[in-house]
Coordinates of C-alpha atoms and ligand atoms in Angstrom, one line a residue:
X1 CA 0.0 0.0 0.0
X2 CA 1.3 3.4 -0.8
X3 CA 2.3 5.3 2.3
X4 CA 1.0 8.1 1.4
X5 CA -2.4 6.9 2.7
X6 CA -1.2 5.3 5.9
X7 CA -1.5 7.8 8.4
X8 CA 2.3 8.3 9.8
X9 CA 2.9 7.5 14.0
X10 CA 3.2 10.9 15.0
X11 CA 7.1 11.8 14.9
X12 CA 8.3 10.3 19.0
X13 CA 9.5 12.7 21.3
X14 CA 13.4 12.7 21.9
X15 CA 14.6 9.7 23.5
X16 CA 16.8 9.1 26.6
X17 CA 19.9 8.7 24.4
X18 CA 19.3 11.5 22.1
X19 CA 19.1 13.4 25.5
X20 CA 21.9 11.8 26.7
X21 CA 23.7 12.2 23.6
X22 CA 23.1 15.6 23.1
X23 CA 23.6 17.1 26.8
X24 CA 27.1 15.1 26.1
X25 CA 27.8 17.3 23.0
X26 CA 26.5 20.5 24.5
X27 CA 29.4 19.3 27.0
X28 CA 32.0 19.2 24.4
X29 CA 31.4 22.3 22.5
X30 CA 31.5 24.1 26.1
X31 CA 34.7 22.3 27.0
X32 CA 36.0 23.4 23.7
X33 CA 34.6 26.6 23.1
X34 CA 36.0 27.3 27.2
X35 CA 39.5 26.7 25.4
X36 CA 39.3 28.5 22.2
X37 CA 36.9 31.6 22.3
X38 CA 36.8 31.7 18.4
X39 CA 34.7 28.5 18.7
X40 CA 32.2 29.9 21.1
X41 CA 29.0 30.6 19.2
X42 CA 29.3 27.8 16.4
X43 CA 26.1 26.4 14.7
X44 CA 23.7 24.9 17.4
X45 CA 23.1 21.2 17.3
X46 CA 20.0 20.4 15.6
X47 CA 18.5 16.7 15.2
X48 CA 16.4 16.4 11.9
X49 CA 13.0 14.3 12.3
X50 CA 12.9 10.6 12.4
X51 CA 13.4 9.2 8.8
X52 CA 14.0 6.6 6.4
X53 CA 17.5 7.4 4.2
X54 CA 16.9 5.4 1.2
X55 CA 20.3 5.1 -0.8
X56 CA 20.1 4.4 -4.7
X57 CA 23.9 3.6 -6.0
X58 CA 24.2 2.0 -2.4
X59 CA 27.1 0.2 -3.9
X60 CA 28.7 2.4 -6.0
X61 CA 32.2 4.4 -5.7
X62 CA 30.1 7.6 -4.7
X63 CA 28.3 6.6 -1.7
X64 CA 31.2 4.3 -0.9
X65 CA 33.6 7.4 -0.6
X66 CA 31.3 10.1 0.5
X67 CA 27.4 9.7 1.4
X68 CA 28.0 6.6 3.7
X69 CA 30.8 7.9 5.9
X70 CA 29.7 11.1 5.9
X71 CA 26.4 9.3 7.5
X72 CA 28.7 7.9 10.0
X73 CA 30.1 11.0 11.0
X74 CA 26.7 12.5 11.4
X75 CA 25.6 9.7 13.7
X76 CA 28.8 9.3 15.4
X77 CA 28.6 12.7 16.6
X78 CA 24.9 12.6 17.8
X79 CA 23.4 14.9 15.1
X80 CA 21.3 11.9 13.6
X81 CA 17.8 10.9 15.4
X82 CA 17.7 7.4 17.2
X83 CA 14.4 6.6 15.0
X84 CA 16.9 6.9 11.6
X85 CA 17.1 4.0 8.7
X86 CA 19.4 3.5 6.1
X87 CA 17.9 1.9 3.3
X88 CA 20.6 0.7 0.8
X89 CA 19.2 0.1 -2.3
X90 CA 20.9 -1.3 -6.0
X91 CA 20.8 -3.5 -8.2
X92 CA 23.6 -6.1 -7.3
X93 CA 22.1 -9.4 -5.0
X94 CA 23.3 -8.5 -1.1
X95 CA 21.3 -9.5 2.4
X96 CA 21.4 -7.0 5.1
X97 CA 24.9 -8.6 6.9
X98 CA 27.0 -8.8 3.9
X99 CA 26.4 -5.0 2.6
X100 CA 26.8 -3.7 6.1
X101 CA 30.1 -5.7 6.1
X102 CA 31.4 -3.7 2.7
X103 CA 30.5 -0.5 4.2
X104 CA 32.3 -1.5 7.4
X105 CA 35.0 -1.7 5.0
X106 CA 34.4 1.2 3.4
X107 CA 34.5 3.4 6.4
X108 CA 38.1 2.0 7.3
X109 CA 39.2 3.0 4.1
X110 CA 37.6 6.6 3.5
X111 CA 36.0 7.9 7.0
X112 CA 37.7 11.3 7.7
X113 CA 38.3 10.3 11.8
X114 CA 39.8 7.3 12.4
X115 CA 40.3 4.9 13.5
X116 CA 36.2 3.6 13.6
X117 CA 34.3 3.9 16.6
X118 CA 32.8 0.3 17.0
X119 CA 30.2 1.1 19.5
X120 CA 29.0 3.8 17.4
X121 CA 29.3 1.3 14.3
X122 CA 27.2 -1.1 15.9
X123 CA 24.4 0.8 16.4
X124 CA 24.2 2.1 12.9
X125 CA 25.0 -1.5 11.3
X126 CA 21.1 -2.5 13.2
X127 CA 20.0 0.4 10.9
X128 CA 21.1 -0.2 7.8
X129 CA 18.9 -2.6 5.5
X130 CA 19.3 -3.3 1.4
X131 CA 17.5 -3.7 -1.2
X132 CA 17.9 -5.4 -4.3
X133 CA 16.3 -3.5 -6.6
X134 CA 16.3 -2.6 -10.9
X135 CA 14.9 0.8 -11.6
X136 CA 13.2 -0.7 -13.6
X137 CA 11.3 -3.6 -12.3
X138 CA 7.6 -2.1 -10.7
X139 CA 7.1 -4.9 -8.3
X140 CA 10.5 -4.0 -7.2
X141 CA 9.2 -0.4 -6.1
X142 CA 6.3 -1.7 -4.7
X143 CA 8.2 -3.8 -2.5
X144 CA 10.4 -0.3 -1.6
X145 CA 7.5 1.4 -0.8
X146 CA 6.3 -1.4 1.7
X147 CA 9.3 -1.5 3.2
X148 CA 9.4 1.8 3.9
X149 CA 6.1 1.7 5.2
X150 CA 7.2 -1.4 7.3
X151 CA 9.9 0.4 8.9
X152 CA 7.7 3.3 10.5
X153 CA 6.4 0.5 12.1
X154 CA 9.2 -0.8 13.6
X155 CA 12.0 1.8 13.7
X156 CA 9.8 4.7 14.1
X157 CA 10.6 6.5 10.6
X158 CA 7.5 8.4 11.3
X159 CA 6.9 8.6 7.4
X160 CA 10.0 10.9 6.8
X161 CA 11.9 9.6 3.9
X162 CA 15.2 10.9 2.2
X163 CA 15.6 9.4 -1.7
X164 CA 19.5 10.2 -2.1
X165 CA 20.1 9.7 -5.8
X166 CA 23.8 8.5 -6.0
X167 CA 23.6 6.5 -9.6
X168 CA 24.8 7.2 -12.8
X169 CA 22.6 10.4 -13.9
X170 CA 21.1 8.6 -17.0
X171 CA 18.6 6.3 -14.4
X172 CA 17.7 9.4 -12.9
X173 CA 14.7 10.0 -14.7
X174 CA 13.5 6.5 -14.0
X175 CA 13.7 6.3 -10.4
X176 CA 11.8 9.7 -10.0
X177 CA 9.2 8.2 -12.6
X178 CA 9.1 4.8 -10.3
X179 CA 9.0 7.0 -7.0
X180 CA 5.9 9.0 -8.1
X181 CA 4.5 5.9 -9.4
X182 CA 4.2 4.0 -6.3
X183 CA 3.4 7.4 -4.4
X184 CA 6.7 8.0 -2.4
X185 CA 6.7 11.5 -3.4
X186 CA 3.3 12.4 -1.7
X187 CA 3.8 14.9 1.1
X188 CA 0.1 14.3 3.1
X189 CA -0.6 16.9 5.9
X190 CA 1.5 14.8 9.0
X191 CA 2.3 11.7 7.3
X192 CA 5.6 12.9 7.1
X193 CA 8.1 14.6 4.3
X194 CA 9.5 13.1 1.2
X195 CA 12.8 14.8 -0.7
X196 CA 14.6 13.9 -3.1
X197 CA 18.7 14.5 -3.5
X198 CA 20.1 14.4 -7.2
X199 CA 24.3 14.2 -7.9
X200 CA 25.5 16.6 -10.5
X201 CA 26.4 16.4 -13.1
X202 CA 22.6 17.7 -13.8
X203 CA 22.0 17.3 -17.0
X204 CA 24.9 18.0 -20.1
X205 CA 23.7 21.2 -21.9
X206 CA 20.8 23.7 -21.3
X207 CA 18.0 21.8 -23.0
X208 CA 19.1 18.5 -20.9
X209 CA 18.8 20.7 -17.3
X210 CA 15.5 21.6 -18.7
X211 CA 13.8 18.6 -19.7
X212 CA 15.9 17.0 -16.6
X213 CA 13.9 19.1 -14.1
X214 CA 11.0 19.2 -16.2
X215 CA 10.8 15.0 -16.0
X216 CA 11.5 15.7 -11.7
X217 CA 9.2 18.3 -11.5
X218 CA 6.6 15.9 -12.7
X219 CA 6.7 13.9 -9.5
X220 CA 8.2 16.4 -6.9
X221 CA 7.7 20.0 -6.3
X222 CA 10.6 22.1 -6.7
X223 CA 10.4 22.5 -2.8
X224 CA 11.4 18.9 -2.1
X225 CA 14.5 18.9 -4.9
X226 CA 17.6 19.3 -3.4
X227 CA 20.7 19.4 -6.8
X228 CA 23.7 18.9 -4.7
X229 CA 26.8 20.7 -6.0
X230 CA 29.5 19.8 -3.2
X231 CA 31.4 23.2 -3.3
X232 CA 28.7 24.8 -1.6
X233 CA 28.8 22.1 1.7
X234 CA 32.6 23.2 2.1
X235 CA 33.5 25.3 5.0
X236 CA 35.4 28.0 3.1
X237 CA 32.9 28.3 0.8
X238 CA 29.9 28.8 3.5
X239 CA 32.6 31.6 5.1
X240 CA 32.3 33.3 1.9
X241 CA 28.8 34.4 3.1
X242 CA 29.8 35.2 6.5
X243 CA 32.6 37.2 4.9
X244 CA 30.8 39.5 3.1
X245 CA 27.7 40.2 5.0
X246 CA 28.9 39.4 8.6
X247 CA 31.5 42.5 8.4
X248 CA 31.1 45.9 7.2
X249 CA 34.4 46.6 6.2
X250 CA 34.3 44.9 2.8
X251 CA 31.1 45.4 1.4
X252 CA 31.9 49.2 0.2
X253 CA 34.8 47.8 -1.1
X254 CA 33.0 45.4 -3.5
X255 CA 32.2 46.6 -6.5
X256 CA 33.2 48.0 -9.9
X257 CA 34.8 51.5 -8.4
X258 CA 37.0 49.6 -6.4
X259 CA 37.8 46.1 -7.9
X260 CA 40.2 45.9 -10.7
X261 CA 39.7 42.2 -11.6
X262 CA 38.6 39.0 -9.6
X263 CA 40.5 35.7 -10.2
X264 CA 38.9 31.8 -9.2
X265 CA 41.3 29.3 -10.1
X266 CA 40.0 25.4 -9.0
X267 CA 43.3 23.3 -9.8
X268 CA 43.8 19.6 -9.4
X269 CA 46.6 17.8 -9.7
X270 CA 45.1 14.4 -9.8
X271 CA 43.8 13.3 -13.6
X272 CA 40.8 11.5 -14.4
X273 CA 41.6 8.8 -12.0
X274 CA 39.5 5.6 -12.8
X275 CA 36.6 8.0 -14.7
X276 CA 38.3 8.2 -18.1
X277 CA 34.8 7.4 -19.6
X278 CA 32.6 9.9 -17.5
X279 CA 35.3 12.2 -18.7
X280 CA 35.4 11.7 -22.1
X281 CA 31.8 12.8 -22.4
X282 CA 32.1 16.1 -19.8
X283 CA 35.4 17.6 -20.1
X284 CA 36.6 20.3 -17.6
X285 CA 33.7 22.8 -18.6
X286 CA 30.9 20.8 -17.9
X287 CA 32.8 19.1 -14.9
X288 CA 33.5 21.8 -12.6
X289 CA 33.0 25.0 -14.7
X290 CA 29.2 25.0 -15.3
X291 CA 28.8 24.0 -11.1
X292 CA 31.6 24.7 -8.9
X293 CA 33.3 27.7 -10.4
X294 CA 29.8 29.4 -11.8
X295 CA 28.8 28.9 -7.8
X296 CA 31.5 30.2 -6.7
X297 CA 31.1 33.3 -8.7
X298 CA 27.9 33.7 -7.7
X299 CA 28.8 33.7 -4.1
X300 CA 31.6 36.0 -4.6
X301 CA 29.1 38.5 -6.6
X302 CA 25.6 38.6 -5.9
X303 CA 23.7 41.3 -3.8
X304 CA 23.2 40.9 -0.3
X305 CA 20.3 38.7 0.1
X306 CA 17.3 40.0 2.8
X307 CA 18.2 36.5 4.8
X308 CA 19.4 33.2 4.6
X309 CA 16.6 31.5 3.4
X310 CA 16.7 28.9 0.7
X311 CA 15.2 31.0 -2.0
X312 CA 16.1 34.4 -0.9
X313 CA 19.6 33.4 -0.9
X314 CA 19.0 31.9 -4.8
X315 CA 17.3 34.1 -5.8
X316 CA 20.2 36.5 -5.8
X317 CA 22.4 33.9 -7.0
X318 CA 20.4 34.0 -10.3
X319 CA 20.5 37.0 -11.1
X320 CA 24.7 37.0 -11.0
X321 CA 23.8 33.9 -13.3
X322 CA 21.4 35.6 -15.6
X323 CA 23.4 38.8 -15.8
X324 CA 26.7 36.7 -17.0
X325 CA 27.0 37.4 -21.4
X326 CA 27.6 34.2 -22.4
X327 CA 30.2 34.3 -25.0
X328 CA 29.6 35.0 -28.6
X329 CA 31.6 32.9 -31.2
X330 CA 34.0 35.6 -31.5
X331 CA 34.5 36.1 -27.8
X332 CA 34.6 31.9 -27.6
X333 CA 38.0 32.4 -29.7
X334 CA 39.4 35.3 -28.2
X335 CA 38.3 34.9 -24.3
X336 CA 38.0 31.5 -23.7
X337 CA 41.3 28.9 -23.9
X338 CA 40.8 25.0 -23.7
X339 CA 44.0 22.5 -23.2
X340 CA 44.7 19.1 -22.3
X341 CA 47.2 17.7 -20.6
X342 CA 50.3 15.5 -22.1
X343 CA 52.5 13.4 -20.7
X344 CA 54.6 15.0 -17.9
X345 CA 55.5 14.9 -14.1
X346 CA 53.3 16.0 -11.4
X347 CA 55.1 16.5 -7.7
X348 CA 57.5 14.5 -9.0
X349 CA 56.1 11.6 -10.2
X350 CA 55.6 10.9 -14.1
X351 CA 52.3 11.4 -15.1
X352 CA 50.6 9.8 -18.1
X353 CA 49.0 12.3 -20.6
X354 CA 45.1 12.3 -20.7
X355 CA 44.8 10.5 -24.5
X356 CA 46.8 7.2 -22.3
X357 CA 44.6 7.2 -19.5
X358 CA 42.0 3.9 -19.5
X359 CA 39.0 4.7 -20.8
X360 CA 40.4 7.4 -23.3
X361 CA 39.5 8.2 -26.7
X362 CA 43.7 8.2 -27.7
X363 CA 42.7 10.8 -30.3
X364 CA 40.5 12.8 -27.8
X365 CA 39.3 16.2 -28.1
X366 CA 37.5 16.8 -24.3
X367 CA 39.4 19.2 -22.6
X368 CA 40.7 18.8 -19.1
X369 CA 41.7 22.4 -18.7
X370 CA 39.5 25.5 -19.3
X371 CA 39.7 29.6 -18.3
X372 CA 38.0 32.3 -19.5
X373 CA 37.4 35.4 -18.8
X374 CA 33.1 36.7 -18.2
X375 CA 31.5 39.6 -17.1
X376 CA 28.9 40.9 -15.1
X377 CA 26.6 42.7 -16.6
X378 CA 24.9 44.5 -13.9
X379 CA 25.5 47.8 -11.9
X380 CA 28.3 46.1 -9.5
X381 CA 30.4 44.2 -11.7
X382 CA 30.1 46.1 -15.0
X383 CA 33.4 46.3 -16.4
X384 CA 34.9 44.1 -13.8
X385 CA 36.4 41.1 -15.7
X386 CA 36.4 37.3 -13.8
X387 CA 39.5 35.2 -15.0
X388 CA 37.8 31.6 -13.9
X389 CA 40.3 28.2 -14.7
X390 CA 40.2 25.1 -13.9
X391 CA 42.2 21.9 -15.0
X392 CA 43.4 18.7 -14.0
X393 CA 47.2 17.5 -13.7
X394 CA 48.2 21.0 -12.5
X395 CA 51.0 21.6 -10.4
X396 CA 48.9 21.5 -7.3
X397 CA 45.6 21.3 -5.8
X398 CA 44.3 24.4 -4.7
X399 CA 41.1 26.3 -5.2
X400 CA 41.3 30.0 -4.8
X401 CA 39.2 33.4 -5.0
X402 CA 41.1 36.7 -5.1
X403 CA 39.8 39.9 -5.6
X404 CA 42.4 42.1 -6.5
X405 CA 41.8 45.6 -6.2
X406 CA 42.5 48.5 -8.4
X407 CA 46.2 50.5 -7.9
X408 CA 46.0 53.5 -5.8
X409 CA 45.3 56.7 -7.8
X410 CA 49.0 58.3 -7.3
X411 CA 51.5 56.6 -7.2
X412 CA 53.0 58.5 -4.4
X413 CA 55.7 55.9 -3.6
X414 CA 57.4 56.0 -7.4
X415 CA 60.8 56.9 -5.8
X416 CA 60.8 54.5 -3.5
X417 CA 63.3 51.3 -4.5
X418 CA 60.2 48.8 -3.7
X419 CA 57.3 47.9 -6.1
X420 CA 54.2 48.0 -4.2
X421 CA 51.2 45.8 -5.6
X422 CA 48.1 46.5 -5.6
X423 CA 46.0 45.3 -2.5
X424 CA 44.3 41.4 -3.2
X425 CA 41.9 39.6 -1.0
X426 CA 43.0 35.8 -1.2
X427 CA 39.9 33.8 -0.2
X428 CA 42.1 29.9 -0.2
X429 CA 38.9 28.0 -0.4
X430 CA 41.3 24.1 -0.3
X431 CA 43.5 23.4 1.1
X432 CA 45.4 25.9 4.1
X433 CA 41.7 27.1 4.2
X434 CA 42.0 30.9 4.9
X435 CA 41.8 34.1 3.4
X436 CA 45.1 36.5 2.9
X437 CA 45.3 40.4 2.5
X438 CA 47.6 42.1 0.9
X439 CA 49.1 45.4 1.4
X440 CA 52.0 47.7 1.2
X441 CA 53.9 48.1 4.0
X442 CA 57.2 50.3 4.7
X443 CA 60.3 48.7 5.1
X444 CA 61.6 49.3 8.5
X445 CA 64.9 51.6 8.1
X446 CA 65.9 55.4 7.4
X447 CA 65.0 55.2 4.1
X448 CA 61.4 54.8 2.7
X449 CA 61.2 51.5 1.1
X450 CA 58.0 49.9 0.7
X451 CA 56.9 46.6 -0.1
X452 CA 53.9 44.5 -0.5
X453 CA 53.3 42.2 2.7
X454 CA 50.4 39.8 3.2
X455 CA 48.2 39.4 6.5
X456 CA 46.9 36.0 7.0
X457 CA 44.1 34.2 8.3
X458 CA 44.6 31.0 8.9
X459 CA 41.4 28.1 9.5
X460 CA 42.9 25.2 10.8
X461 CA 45.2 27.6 13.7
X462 CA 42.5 30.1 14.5
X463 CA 39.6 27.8 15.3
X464 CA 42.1 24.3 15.9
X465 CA 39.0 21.8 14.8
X466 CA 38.4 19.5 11.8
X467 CA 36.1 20.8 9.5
X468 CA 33.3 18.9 8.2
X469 CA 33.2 17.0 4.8
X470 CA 31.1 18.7 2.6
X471 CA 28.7 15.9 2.4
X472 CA 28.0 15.9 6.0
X473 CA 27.1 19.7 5.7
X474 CA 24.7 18.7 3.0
X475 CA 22.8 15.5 4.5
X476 CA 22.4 17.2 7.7
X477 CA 21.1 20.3 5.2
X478 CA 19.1 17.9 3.7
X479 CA 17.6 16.2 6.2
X480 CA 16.7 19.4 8.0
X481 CA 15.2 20.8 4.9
X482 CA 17.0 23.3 4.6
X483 CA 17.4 24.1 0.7
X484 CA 19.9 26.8 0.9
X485 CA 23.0 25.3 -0.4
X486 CA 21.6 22.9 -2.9
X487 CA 21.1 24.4 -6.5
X488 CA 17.5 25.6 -7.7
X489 CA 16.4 24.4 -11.2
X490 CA 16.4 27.8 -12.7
X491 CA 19.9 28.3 -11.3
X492 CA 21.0 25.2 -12.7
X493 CA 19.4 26.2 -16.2
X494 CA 21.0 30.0 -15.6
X495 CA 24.6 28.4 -15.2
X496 CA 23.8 26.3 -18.2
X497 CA 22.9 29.0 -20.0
X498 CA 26.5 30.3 -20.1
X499 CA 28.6 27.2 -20.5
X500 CA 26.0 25.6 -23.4
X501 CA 27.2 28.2 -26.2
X502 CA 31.0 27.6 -25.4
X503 CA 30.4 24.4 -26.1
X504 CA 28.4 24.1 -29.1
X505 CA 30.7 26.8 -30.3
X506 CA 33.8 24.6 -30.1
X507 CA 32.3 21.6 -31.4
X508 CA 32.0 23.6 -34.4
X509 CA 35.9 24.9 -34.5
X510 CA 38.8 23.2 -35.5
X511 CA 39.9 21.7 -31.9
X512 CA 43.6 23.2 -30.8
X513 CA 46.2 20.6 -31.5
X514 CA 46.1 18.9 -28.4
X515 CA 47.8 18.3 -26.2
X516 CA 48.7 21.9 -25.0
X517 CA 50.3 21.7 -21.5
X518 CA 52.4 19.1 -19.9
X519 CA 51.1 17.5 -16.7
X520 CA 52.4 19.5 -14.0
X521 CA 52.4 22.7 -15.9
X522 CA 49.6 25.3 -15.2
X523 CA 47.8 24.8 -18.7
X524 CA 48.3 26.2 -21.9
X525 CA 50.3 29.1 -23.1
X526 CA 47.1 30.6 -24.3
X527 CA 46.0 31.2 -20.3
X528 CA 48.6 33.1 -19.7
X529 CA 47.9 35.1 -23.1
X530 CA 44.7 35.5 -22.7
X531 CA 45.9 37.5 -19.1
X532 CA 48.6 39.5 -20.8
X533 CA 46.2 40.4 -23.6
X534 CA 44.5 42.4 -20.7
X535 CA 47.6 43.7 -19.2
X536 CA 47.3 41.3 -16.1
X537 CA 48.8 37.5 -15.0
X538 CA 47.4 34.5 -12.7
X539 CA 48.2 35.0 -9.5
X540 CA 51.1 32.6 -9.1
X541 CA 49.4 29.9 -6.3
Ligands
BG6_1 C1 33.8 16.7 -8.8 C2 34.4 16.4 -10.1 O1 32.6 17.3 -8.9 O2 34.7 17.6 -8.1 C3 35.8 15.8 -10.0 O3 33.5 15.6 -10.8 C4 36.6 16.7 -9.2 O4 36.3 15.7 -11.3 C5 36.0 17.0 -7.9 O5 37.9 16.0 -9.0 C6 36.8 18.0 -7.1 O6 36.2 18.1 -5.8 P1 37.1 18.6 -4.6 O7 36.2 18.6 -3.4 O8 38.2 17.6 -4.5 O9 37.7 19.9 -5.0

């Protein structure tokens, strides 16, 4: 029976160990806020409702890596509810012992804290049940969905359910279809909520996003979607917020009269790893250019929004979205560079070039390197060019916003046998999370020397505490419903909108004679033309 007609047990009240539990956190932040102020003050603890988690991709590399342990953390630390299930769900034959075994695994391998906490283990292994399951087998939903049902029975899921979409983003259409078929989706007035999580890459071009969203929008309302784009669960990224509109100093500061150019490098220095065939059909523009740099530059350039709520917070991403040109053919040539890597060495180890990697087309055309340089057509940014690159098999990892700010109107300082640089606001997004001014400064001595010195802030020393993984930020987001750092469809269709003619645009040029950069070098020549074109350079990271 579809549980959208079974009245729900109304949701239990907190239970002696989430009281326990919690008064034993509270504990620990004290203790620890007691020895570092800067902690004092940090997000409350909050436990989202009793609910069902029901995991599709259960067994692939993605919830191996990520959802799963970042599960653990969450319930390791208390923030999960007592009444929570994890329902595991693919296609390959498992019982309830032998998956929980592999994830047991799993967590030895890629959990953040280690070693594992076995007590804490235990009591999630009693939670976790699979289910064999092909998206597209009916009976196989309608078992799902009794499950489900079964389990706010016993384990007090209150009718709260969670569909985390971790598969590969063609059956994604079909497991929404099979969800709303068997009426998962239905949100009845206290029989509990029903969301749904989807993995980028969310669609490939604009009029994929659209008929993507148009096929979930069928089954769920835009309310319960939540497009996960993993940039926006990091800690430096949420700081970018705080930045901005939690101190006064900067926001005068932020804008076209004052900023000369803004810079967003995201560098890797791993390649494709084991994904040579996802990467063959994304490249570096749909990978990480269309989501985590276009987010980034949202973040960095939208209006203040009128409060942190999910949609007043996108609604001003959007408009940054809509108010970025996408590039013209002509701009496509002149202000956009692609490369690929070649064979090379990478922090001193020899590095294969991307057409040798498995999986790879050896005559290949994807690019694992892109930079260009947008605008913002609106009354802030107008004028105000935004370098963005990103590539694989670069010298290091390292993603980075810096604002640099425009030279001082008189250059007072001429005589002096320094070179003062105009100021730049580092934002160091991974890894030495921080954010770094800098500024001129006079040498000390008789003479009047100046030179550009950087103040630092530095993450890791200031607050002394592991950040969360980005995916625990999210599921606990998620499960709280709170849709504030998950992508809305028309932002996903906005970001499209720009990357979708760059693309179409060089599948109808001559590629460049690939490969243009050696692994370990930072891209192509043409990057650092496209800079000097504009009488500027990449900030050396
Ligand atoms: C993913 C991309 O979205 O982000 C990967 O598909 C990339 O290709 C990864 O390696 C980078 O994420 P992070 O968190 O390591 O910067």
């Amino acid at each position: 029976m579809s549980p959208a007609r079974v009245p729900a047990p109304p949701p239990p009240a907190r239970t002696a160990r989430q009281l326990r539990e919690t008064a034993g956190t509270s504990r620990r932040r004290k203790a620890d806020a007691d020895i570092n102020p800067l902690r004092q003050g940090l997000r409350l603890d909050r436990v989202p409702d009793p609910c069902a988690f029901v995991l599709f991709g259960a067994t692939g590399d993605l919830a191996h890596r990520k959802v799963i342990p970042a599960i653990y953390q969450l319930w390791r630390t208390n923030l999960l509810p007592a009444e929570f299930s994890l329902v595991a769900v693919a296609r390959r034959p498992y019982s309830d012992e032998t998956f929980a075994a592999e994830i047991r695994a799993s967590l030895g391998k890629y959990s953040r804290v280690q070693p594992i906490d076995n007590a804490a283990w235990a009591e999630l292994a009693k939670r976790i049940t699979y289910q064999q399951l092909d998206f597209d087998d009916d009976g196989g939903f309608d078992r799902l969905a009794e499950r489900l049902d079964a389990l706010d029975e016993e384990r007090g899921t209150a009718g709260n359910r969670l569909f985390y979409l971790a598969t590969q983003p063609s059956q994604v259409t079909e497991i929404v279809r099979q969800i709303g078929r068997v009426g998962l989706d239905h949100e009845i007035r206290n029989a509990g909520w029903r969301r749904v999580v989807i993995e980028k890459p969310f669609g490939r071009d604009y009029e994929s996003a659209r008929h993507l969203n148009h096929e979930v929008n069928k089954v769920f309302h835009e309310s319960q979607v939540y497009r996960i784009d993993h940039y926006l669960g990091k800690e430096t990224v949420r700081n970018l917020m705080v930045f901005r509109f939690g101190n006064g100093i900067f926001e005068p500061v932020w804008n076209r009269s004052y900023v000369d150019h803004v810079q967003i490098t995201v560098a890797e220095s791993i390649g494709v790893e084991s994904r040579g065939s996802f990467y063959e059909e994304t490249g570096a523009s749909r990978d990480i250019l269309q989501n985590h740099l276009l987010q980034l530059v949202t973040l960095v350039a939208m209006e203040p929004p009128s409060s942190f709520n999910a949609d007043a917070l996108r609604d001003q991403k959007l408009q940054v979205l809509r108010a970025i040109t996408p590039p013209n053919a002509e701009r496509i040539r002149h202000d956009i560079v692609r490369g690929q890597y070649g064979p090379g060495w990478v922090q001193g180890e020899e590095a294969e070039g991307y057409r040798q990697e498995p999986e790879v087309d050896p005559e290949s055309e994807t690019e694992t390197y892109v930079a260009g340089r947008f605008t913002i057509d609106d009354w802030r940014w107008s004028g105000v060019p935004f370098y963005l690159r990103a590539g694989k098999r670069l010298p290091k990892r390292a993603t980075e916003i810096a604002v640099q700010f425009k030279e001082v109107p008189l250059p007072l300082f001429r005589e002096s046998s320094g070179d003062p640089a105009p100021n730049v606001l580092a934002m160091r997004i991974q890894p030495d999370e921080g954010i770094m001014l800098r500024f001129a400064a006079k040498v000390p001595g008789l003479g009047l020397d100046v030179r550009t010195v950087n103040m630092d802030f530095d993450y890791g020393t200031s607050f002394a505490v592991d950040s969360p993984d980005a995916y625990e930020t999210l599921i606990l987001d998620g499960l709280l419903g709170d849709a504030s750092l998950f992508t809305r469809a028309d932002e996903v269709e906005a970001a499209w909108s720009v990357v979708t003619p760059m693309i179409e645009g060089w599948a109808a040029m001559p590629a460049p004679h690939f490969p243009n950069y050696a692994a370990g070098a930072w891209g192509p020549d043409a990057a650092d033309e496209l800079m000097a074109r504009d009488g500027r350079r990449w900030r050396r990271i």
